[in-house]
XYZ file of C-alpha atoms in Angstrom:
577
model
C -20.272 18.607 -10.720
C -18.449 15.649 -12.260
C -15.162 14.230 -11.025
C -11.944 14.288 -13.074
C -8.473 13.129 -12.019
C -5.683 15.656 -11.880
C -3.163 15.382 -14.700
C -0.556 17.500 -12.917
C 1.562 14.508 -11.917
C 1.902 12.791 -15.275
C 5.553 11.887 -15.900
C 5.500 10.528 -19.409
C 3.503 10.580 -22.601
C 0.824 7.918 -22.674
C 1.719 5.092 -25.026
C -1.434 3.758 -26.615
C -1.916 0.030 -26.925
C -2.217 -0.734 -30.614
C -4.231 -3.833 -29.854
C -6.660 -1.941 -27.634
C -7.083 0.859 -30.149
C -7.614 -1.587 -32.999
C -10.203 -3.487 -30.997
C -12.562 -0.525 -30.870
C -12.842 -0.149 -34.619
C -12.259 3.589 -34.164
C -9.190 5.727 -34.627
C -8.767 8.074 -31.637
C -8.482 11.739 -32.495
C -5.102 13.434 -32.169
C -6.187 15.311 -29.044
C -7.659 12.271 -27.271
C -6.437 10.905 -23.965
C -7.293 7.869 -21.877
C -10.082 8.165 -19.300
C -12.056 6.054 -16.877
C -15.781 6.453 -17.462
C -18.051 5.197 -14.692
C -21.805 4.604 -14.689
C -24.197 2.117 -13.071
C -22.420 -0.707 -14.905
C -19.584 -1.247 -17.348
C -22.118 -1.951 -20.119
C -23.899 1.353 -19.544
C -20.571 3.204 -19.414
C -19.575 1.647 -22.737
C -22.863 2.736 -24.306
C -22.351 6.268 -22.995
C -18.843 6.436 -24.486
C -20.143 5.224 -27.828
C -22.959 7.764 -27.686
C -20.523 10.692 -27.664
C -18.285 9.145 -30.342
C -15.478 8.046 -28.030
C -13.516 4.780 -28.217
C -14.410 2.405 -25.392
C -11.534 0.041 -24.539
C -11.533 -2.327 -21.565
C -14.455 -3.177 -19.349
C -13.462 -2.427 -15.739
C -16.360 -4.078 -13.962
C -14.681 -3.741 -10.588
C -15.453 0.012 -10.690
C -18.542 -0.165 -12.937
C -16.737 1.503 -15.794
C -14.637 1.305 -18.929
C -11.379 2.773 -20.093
C -11.816 4.975 -23.127
C -10.082 7.306 -25.560
C -11.883 10.651 -25.426
C -11.300 14.063 -26.905
C -11.778 17.041 -24.578
C -15.181 17.712 -26.149
C -16.290 14.097 -25.722
C -15.155 14.085 -22.092
C -17.100 17.278 -21.402
C -20.243 15.807 -22.963
C -19.966 12.748 -20.724
C -19.446 14.877 -17.633
C -22.771 16.551 -18.340
C -24.648 13.250 -18.467
C -26.538 12.309 -15.278
C -24.931 9.434 -13.371
C -21.738 9.445 -15.424
C -18.348 10.126 -13.856
C -15.211 10.853 -15.864
C -11.682 10.477 -14.507
C -8.639 11.414 -16.545
C -5.991 8.707 -16.314
C -3.343 9.528 -13.738
C 0.306 8.520 -13.695
C 1.736 6.081 -11.186
C 5.452 6.589 -11.858
C 8.738 6.132 -10.099
C 9.626 8.989 -7.776
C 13.354 8.379 -7.515
C 15.161 10.641 -5.115
C 18.277 10.449 -7.258
C 19.964 13.243 -5.351
C 20.213 10.881 -2.389
C 21.863 8.133 -4.412
C 25.614 8.210 -4.625
C 26.384 4.718 -5.814
C 27.849 2.322 -3.317
C 28.319 5.004 -0.687
C 24.589 5.588 -0.333
C 24.059 1.975 0.660
C 27.422 1.199 2.169
C 27.448 -1.453 4.837
C 28.290 -0.347 8.376
C 29.661 -2.567 11.067
C 27.238 -5.147 12.437
C 28.082 -4.599 16.079
C 30.943 -7.089 16.132
C 33.498 -4.684 14.678
C 33.503 -6.472 11.319
C 32.114 -5.107 8.091
C 29.633 -7.715 6.906
C 28.663 -8.254 3.250
C 25.415 -6.547 2.273
C 23.681 -9.792 1.364
C 23.763 -10.978 4.974
C 21.732 -8.055 6.220
C 18.049 -8.296 7.049
C 17.785 -11.903 5.964
C 16.724 -12.375 9.589
C 13.311 -10.763 9.111
C 11.434 -14.112 9.150
C 12.908 -14.550 12.639
C 12.019 -11.001 13.678
C 8.333 -11.489 12.850
C 8.187 -15.152 13.944
C 7.593 -16.623 10.477
C 10.506 -19.036 10.900
C 8.821 -20.724 13.854
C 5.692 -21.354 11.824
C 7.718 -22.601 8.846
C 9.418 -25.164 11.058
C 5.946 -26.347 12.091
C 4.926 -26.802 8.452
C 3.039 -23.530 8.018
C 4.682 -22.143 4.898
C 1.768 -20.643 2.963
C 1.172 -23.857 1.023
C -2.158 -23.812 -0.804
C -2.661 -20.058 -0.413
C -2.211 -17.800 -3.446
C -0.658 -14.367 -3.192
C -1.274 -11.900 -6.003
C 1.554 -9.393 -6.488
C 0.516 -6.336 -8.500
C 3.795 -4.709 -9.405
C 6.409 -4.595 -12.191
C 6.604 -8.316 -12.990
C 8.823 -11.189 -11.888
C 12.304 -12.399 -12.790
C 12.414 -16.033 -11.710
C 15.771 -16.736 -10.115
C 16.418 -20.490 -9.890
C 17.149 -20.466 -6.164
C 13.726 -18.969 -5.414
C 12.018 -22.208 -6.479
C 9.052 -20.542 -8.158
C 8.593 -23.545 -10.457
C 4.970 -24.766 -10.313
C 4.072 -22.064 -7.772
C 3.409 -19.261 -10.268
C -0.106 -20.257 -11.256
C -0.785 -17.397 -13.668
C 0.490 -14.050 -14.841
C -0.875 -11.129 -16.822
C 0.729 -7.942 -18.135
C -1.890 -5.166 -18.119
C 0.437 -2.271 -18.910
C -1.020 0.082 -21.506
C -4.224 -1.903 -21.671
C -2.534 -5.233 -22.398
C -3.599 -8.738 -21.383
C -0.666 -11.011 -22.291
C 1.516 -13.032 -19.916
C 4.319 -11.523 -17.851
C 7.675 -12.210 -19.492
C 10.045 -10.828 -16.869
C 10.709 -7.776 -14.737
C 12.901 -5.194 -16.465
C 12.407 -2.763 -13.581
C 13.226 -5.100 -10.668
C 10.848 -3.938 -7.950
C 8.265 -6.677 -8.418
C 10.937 -9.364 -8.190
C 12.284 -7.860 -4.962
C 8.814 -7.723 -3.401
C 7.826 -11.230 -4.487
C 10.969 -12.837 -3.098
C 10.421 -11.149 0.292
C 6.827 -12.318 0.509
C 7.132 -15.793 -0.999
C 10.612 -16.565 -2.313
C 11.812 -20.128 -1.859
C 15.506 -19.431 -1.266
C 17.225 -20.770 1.854
C 20.373 -19.765 3.704
C 23.269 -22.110 4.473
C 21.522 -23.436 7.563
C 18.455 -24.379 5.534
C 16.173 -21.634 6.836
C 13.875 -19.855 4.418
C 14.541 -16.210 3.561
C 10.916 -15.178 3.009
C 7.675 -15.109 4.962
C 5.628 -17.665 2.981
C 8.111 -19.721 0.942
C 5.626 -22.271 -0.384
C 2.697 -19.993 -1.194
C 1.393 -19.976 -4.740
C 1.687 -16.800 -6.783
C -0.214 -14.812 -9.367
C 1.901 -12.092 -10.975
C 0.160 -9.008 -12.356
C 2.381 -6.491 -14.102
C 0.984 -2.941 -14.074
C 4.263 -0.950 -14.057
C 6.704 -0.568 -16.918
C 10.462 -0.989 -17.238
C 11.253 2.315 -15.527
C 8.642 1.972 -12.782
C 6.007 4.065 -14.530
C 2.366 3.072 -14.483
C -1.165 4.345 -14.870
C -4.273 4.407 -12.720
C -6.209 2.525 -15.376
C -3.601 -0.227 -15.532
C -3.694 -0.706 -11.771
C -7.500 -0.838 -11.831
C -7.351 -3.300 -14.718
C -4.958 -5.471 -12.723
C -7.232 -5.453 -9.683
C -10.195 -6.233 -11.911
C -8.345 -9.283 -13.271
C -7.372 -10.438 -9.778
C -10.930 -10.271 -8.450
C -12.316 -12.007 -11.549
C -9.814 -14.886 -11.143
C -9.785 -15.128 -7.344
C -11.741 -18.393 -7.185
C -9.885 -20.113 -10.035
C -6.489 -19.518 -8.430
C -7.551 -19.284 -4.758
C -6.217 -15.733 -4.496
C -6.548 -14.819 -0.809
C -4.185 -11.863 -0.449
C -2.857 -9.153 -2.763
C 0.274 -7.065 -2.210
C 0.168 -3.407 -3.294
C 3.625 -1.892 -2.811
C 3.042 1.404 -4.578
C 1.472 4.720 -3.767
C 0.253 8.107 -4.881
C -0.509 11.311 -2.975
C -4.218 11.534 -2.091
C -6.168 13.962 -4.257
C -9.633 13.303 -2.867
C -11.487 11.565 -0.098
C -10.630 7.875 -0.065
C -14.016 6.875 -1.484
C -13.735 9.108 -4.567
C -10.385 7.704 -5.727
C -10.906 5.077 -8.489
C -7.957 2.926 -7.400
C -9.311 2.960 -3.862
C -12.718 1.934 -5.135
C -11.135 -1.079 -6.841
C -9.193 -1.911 -3.685
C -12.366 -1.795 -1.590
C -14.096 -4.067 -4.106
C -11.249 -6.575 -3.746
C -11.602 -6.505 0.049
C -15.360 -6.956 -0.243
C -14.754 -9.955 -2.540
C -12.817 -11.693 0.233
C -9.227 -10.797 -0.716
C -6.988 -9.431 2.023
C -5.319 -6.267 0.727
C -1.912 -5.296 2.115
C -0.704 -1.829 1.110
C 2.500 0.112 1.702
C 2.085 3.187 3.897
C 4.451 5.287 1.787
C 7.998 6.584 2.172
C 7.183 10.229 2.887
C 7.649 10.122 6.671
C 8.212 10.985 9.375
C 5.763 13.866 8.888
C 2.095 13.280 9.726
C -0.672 12.921 7.140
C 1.670 11.369 4.576
C -0.132 8.058 3.958
C -0.351 7.220 0.258
C -3.206 5.954 -1.913
C -4.263 3.107 -1.609
C -2.907 2.818 1.942
C -5.404 5.501 2.986
C -8.317 3.085 2.455
C -9.607 2.452 5.990
C -10.457 -1.220 5.403
C -7.057 -2.497 4.245
C -3.913 -3.460 6.164
C -1.505 -0.557 5.720
C 2.074 -1.343 6.699
C 4.817 0.967 7.925
C 8.498 0.062 8.233
C 11.050 -0.508 10.966
C 14.775 -1.055 10.698
C 17.080 -3.273 12.770
C 19.701 -0.498 12.673
C 22.177 -2.854 10.943
C 22.390 -5.105 14.007
C 20.268 -8.093 12.979
C 20.983 -10.052 16.140
C 20.354 -7.206 18.562
C 16.674 -6.290 18.810
C 17.275 -3.666 21.485
C 18.161 -0.963 18.952
C 15.398 -1.644 16.429
C 13.482 1.502 15.562
C 10.837 2.947 13.314
C 12.335 3.875 9.945
C 12.452 7.640 9.514
C 10.999 7.420 5.983
C 7.901 5.463 7.048
C 4.769 7.503 6.310
C 2.518 8.408 9.208
C -1.159 9.120 9.726
C -3.737 10.194 10.322
C -5.448 10.131 6.950
C -7.378 13.160 5.766
C -10.607 11.487 6.882
C -9.278 10.985 10.422
C -8.250 7.314 10.330
C -5.223 6.013 12.186
C -2.661 4.611 9.767
C -0.564 2.514 9.436
C -2.218 -0.418 11.221
C 1.061 -2.309 11.738
C 4.764 -2.144 10.950
C 7.150 -4.770 9.537
C 10.857 -4.913 8.679
C 11.611 -2.558 5.785
C 15.159 -1.333 6.298
C 18.050 -2.474 4.011
C 16.102 -5.510 2.843
C 18.136 -7.961 0.783
C 16.108 -9.774 -1.854
C 16.229 -11.220 -5.343
C 16.777 -8.977 -8.376
C 18.386 -9.435 -11.760
C 21.650 -7.569 -12.193
C 20.280 -6.489 -15.597
C 17.248 -4.695 -14.154
C 16.736 -0.946 -14.267
C 17.090 -0.510 -10.499
C 20.264 -2.567 -10.339
C 21.858 -0.473 -13.052
C 21.125 2.911 -11.529
C 22.427 1.851 -8.093
C 25.154 -0.709 -8.669
C 26.397 -0.285 -5.114
C 23.300 -1.997 -3.774
C 23.833 -5.177 -5.826
C 25.667 -8.004 -4.099
C 28.963 -8.545 -5.962
C 28.559 -12.306 -6.418
C 24.789 -12.878 -6.369
C 21.612 -11.485 -7.901
C 20.588 -9.830 -4.651
C 19.744 -6.172 -4.152
C 19.475 -4.127 -0.952
C 16.591 -1.690 -0.760
C 14.610 0.066 1.958
C 10.964 1.073 2.017
C 7.461 0.382 3.188
C 7.121 -1.593 -0.064
C 9.353 -4.237 1.490
C 7.526 -4.048 4.821
C 4.219 -4.655 3.057
C 5.690 -7.753 1.390
C 6.704 -9.192 4.778
C 3.167 -8.640 6.039
C 1.640 -10.173 2.915
C 3.602 -13.371 3.485
C 2.501 -13.542 7.117
C -1.120 -13.161 6.016
C -0.608 -16.205 3.766
C 0.608 -18.167 6.792
C -2.497 -17.152 8.727
C -4.762 -18.227 5.880
C -3.056 -21.599 5.513
C -3.569 -22.191 9.229
C -7.226 -21.115 9.080
C -8.645 -20.818 5.556
C -12.010 -19.683 6.935
C -10.703 -16.267 7.972
C -12.364 -13.294 6.284
C -10.294 -10.158 5.566
C -11.657 -8.364 8.655
C -10.665 -11.378 10.798
C -7.118 -11.359 9.422
C -6.781 -7.649 10.112
C -8.176 -8.008 13.629
C -5.782 -10.805 14.552
C -2.764 -8.986 13.130
C -3.617 -5.962 15.254
C -4.411 -7.976 18.372
C -1.093 -9.835 18.197
C 1.200 -6.939 17.238
C 4.011 -5.752 19.509
C 4.279 -1.974 19.947
C 7.572 -0.230 20.616
C 7.697 0.882 24.236
C 10.039 2.963 26.345
C 11.780 1.779 29.503
C 8.868 3.311 31.419
C 6.398 1.088 29.580
C 4.785 3.848 27.532
C 4.481 3.821 23.758
C 7.745 4.926 22.127
C 5.914 5.980 18.960
C 2.435 7.284 18.430
C -0.300 5.039 17.019
C -0.155 7.402 14.035
C 3.390 6.151 13.406
C 3.373 2.483 14.407
C -0.289 1.516 14.574
C -0.588 -1.537 16.808
C 3.128 -2.272 16.364
C 5.373 -4.932 14.839
C 3.542 -7.947 13.416
C 3.939 -11.268 15.224
C 3.220 -14.225 12.959
C 3.026 -16.864 15.698
C 0.656 -14.856 17.862
C -1.451 -13.915 14.831
C -1.869 -17.572 13.809
C -2.744 -18.557 17.367
C -5.051 -15.598 17.980
C -8.790 -16.047 18.420
C -9.564 -12.324 18.404
C -12.646 -11.227 16.488
C -14.486 -7.986 15.870
C -11.583 -5.645 16.604
C -11.015 -4.325 13.068
C -13.052 -2.028 10.826
C -15.665 -1.422 13.481
C -18.388 0.943 12.389
C -17.505 0.569 8.701
C -19.885 -0.729 6.037
C -18.034 -1.530 2.837
C -21.177 -2.271 0.830
C -22.659 1.128 1.663
C -19.302 2.786 1.062
C -19.017 1.323 -2.431
C -22.666 2.060 -3.174
C -22.099 5.694 -2.243
C -24.869 5.731 0.363
C -22.538 6.064 3.350
C -18.938 7.136 3.859
C -16.868 7.088 6.998
C -14.451 9.071 9.118
C -12.006 8.029 11.823
C -11.510 9.280 15.382
C -8.326 11.298 14.796
C -8.329 15.059 15.234
C -5.895 17.956 15.407
C -5.737 20.515 18.178
C -5.105 24.251 17.871
C -1.341 23.685 18.237
C -1.113 21.190 15.385
C -0.956 18.089 17.583
C -2.923 14.967 16.712
C -5.046 12.992 19.133
C -7.734 10.314 19.310
C -11.248 11.415 20.186
C -14.298 9.398 21.064
C -17.599 9.901 19.333
C -18.559 12.629 21.784
C -15.472 14.647 20.897
C -13.294 14.152 23.978
C -9.922 12.451 23.786
C -8.992 8.872 24.567
C -6.122 8.127 26.904
C -3.852 10.877 28.149
C -2.804 14.187 26.674
C 0.976 14.080 26.790
C 3.014 14.409 23.574
C 4.412 10.873 23.696
C 1.640 8.849 25.314
C 0.790 7.264 21.968
C -2.692 8.690 21.622
C -1.517 12.304 21.526
C 1.238 13.173 19.064
C 3.321 16.306 18.791
C 4.826 15.040 15.477
C 8.228 14.280 17.030
C 10.271 11.439 15.545
C 12.116 9.384 18.143
C 14.878 8.156 15.873
C 17.930 8.536 18.050
C 17.504 5.289 19.965
C 16.039 1.829 19.669
C 13.125 0.484 21.656
C 11.777 -2.837 22.811
C 8.913 -4.167 20.700
C 6.969 -5.623 23.582
C 4.332 -8.347 23.718
C 3.540 -7.228 27.230
C 1.959 -3.890 26.380
C -1.730 -3.727 27.213
C -3.810 -1.785 24.725
C -6.536 0.086 26.594
C -10.176 -0.242 25.512
C -9.306 -2.601 22.626
C -8.056 -0.248 19.936
C -10.337 2.774 20.352
C -8.579 4.231 17.320
C -9.618 1.413 15.002
C -13.227 2.377 14.515
C -15.291 4.655 12.333
C -18.373 6.819 12.271
C -20.639 7.906 9.460
C -19.164 10.831 7.604
C -21.084 14.074 7.529
C -20.311 17.668 6.748
C -20.611 18.584 10.424
C -17.313 16.986 11.353
C -15.240 19.928 12.540
C -11.518 19.938 13.136
C -10.324 22.038 16.039
C -8.282 24.306 13.758
C -11.526 25.760 12.540
C -12.381 24.240 9.182
C -14.994 21.730 8.192
C -14.192 18.847 5.887
C -16.147 19.746 2.795
C -18.513 17.036 1.582
C -18.481 18.778 -1.772
C -14.808 18.192 -2.502
C -14.283 16.351 -5.770
C -11.333 15.626 -8.015
C -9.938 18.754 -9.596
C -7.454 19.663 -12.314
C -6.269 22.665 -10.355
C -2.854 22.722 -8.741
C -4.287 23.384 -5.290
C -7.069 21.316 -3.806
C -7.714 21.848 -0.135
C -6.454 25.283 0.781
C -5.182 24.683 4.327
C -1.894 23.501 5.733
C -3.591 20.506 7.317
C -4.670 19.006 4.024
C -2.945 17.893 0.816
C -0.585 20.547 -0.452
C -1.524 20.166 -4.074
C 2.100 20.342 -5.176
C 2.796 18.491 -8.387
C 4.557 15.297 -7.354
C 4.585 11.942 -9.008
C 3.200 8.793 -7.535
C 5.423 5.820 -7.003
C 6.019 2.107 -6.886
C 8.497 3.067 -4.208
C 9.860 6.478 -3.340
C 13.523 5.631 -3.191
C 15.153 6.375 0.127
C 18.685 5.757 1.375
C 18.997 2.457 3.219
C 18.675 2.585 6.975
């Protein structure tokens, strides 16, 4: 049985690249669509496409395949060839919750705790302080010499961000393209880039980003309304991996997501993400904005290897950490393979960052634009991922020898979980992972071997081994951590952190404590070899035979993806909090 991506979530008609179509020497038939065709290599995949009369487009070596225009008959012929896998291109579009947007009122600025309404642009510019990046910047650790790749909607270069000479390269891969990035008509990529590595300073001279002197590579894979395609994202990742040495690309930010439609290892975007990690690039992904419900982690954040980031908010009191809390929109784990996600959380509430007033986002929510500056306020795990990406750049400047697994380990080992007054975890590990990142502790950490234990990325990509995590669900729908023998780690109370009754503790803030002692060194951050005998307590076995499907329903139980037709997103827009 051959795999094919669902087309149920496509938001717009595919616009063919005239240059790509012309380059094949063939005119696609009227009923053709764009596909990913995989084989043992891109060259073999291209030959297979040509053999059935299709139009092979780009080589996508990162996933051993090519993009191609195929008619339904040609696609069916390829699916019947041994060792050939055919995926219909899937949309990655903007899932705007427009019903929640009411202009300025949706993002109105509350009092800051002093009884004075403070201008929007002052809010959440303190996040470098909250994660400790400011301390490192004052010591000269600013990300200098490290290159961050941002795969998003492009970049509008505001003068105060001081991007001059730091943007080493750019490429626009939308619709199969390969030209330079000429701006950011959507706005999201600019917002993300300025949070991770903008060079702007406040009046006191402090930087307003995590890694203000890091170099940048800008890869545009999303169009002017936030829409994108699986093949464009894969093409962007392919370009990043191919140019990693030339530009010293050490970390890539992926602030977008899609609902999972297969096991993590079957998803083509996830395969490309794993290949980037294997190539030595740290991948930071947004968890998703579908929380606080469990099992809402997006693709590619569901890849077990990568650093998936959830979001917290300072509750509009930037100088009072006592009421900081997990953002209600932040997606929660476990993943469908039993992995704990997110690994960490970062600031993601009402984040103020650079954006052109002419961008698409600015024009559909004018109330979130600062009245006298090109600054936009937006909330989401997209922004939280950008904070984390910048901190990773600081770590890599301090110690360029760190491999991706080392970076992940040290971020986890140095994180600060939210705890109650009794010293117990305020949120489950399925909601906050190891906790809020701490840049200073991460740079000074010497921890090793505490991330991705039991995983084998080479075997995973080769298809000889796949992996599951230690999360399980009991008969009452509660989630817990089990050891390899099947019993649970830690206690069994709803809020002990290892056992989760799906409650969201959003009514109060909590201390994000460096003093919390994680027992048994992250028993939840490990894996075991996947097999069809893994049984969830609710009585169903994860089927090793599940493959991509065009049907509207995939899994058939309430504990697995619903199969409802919903678009994927750069960022699922949520009201600021």
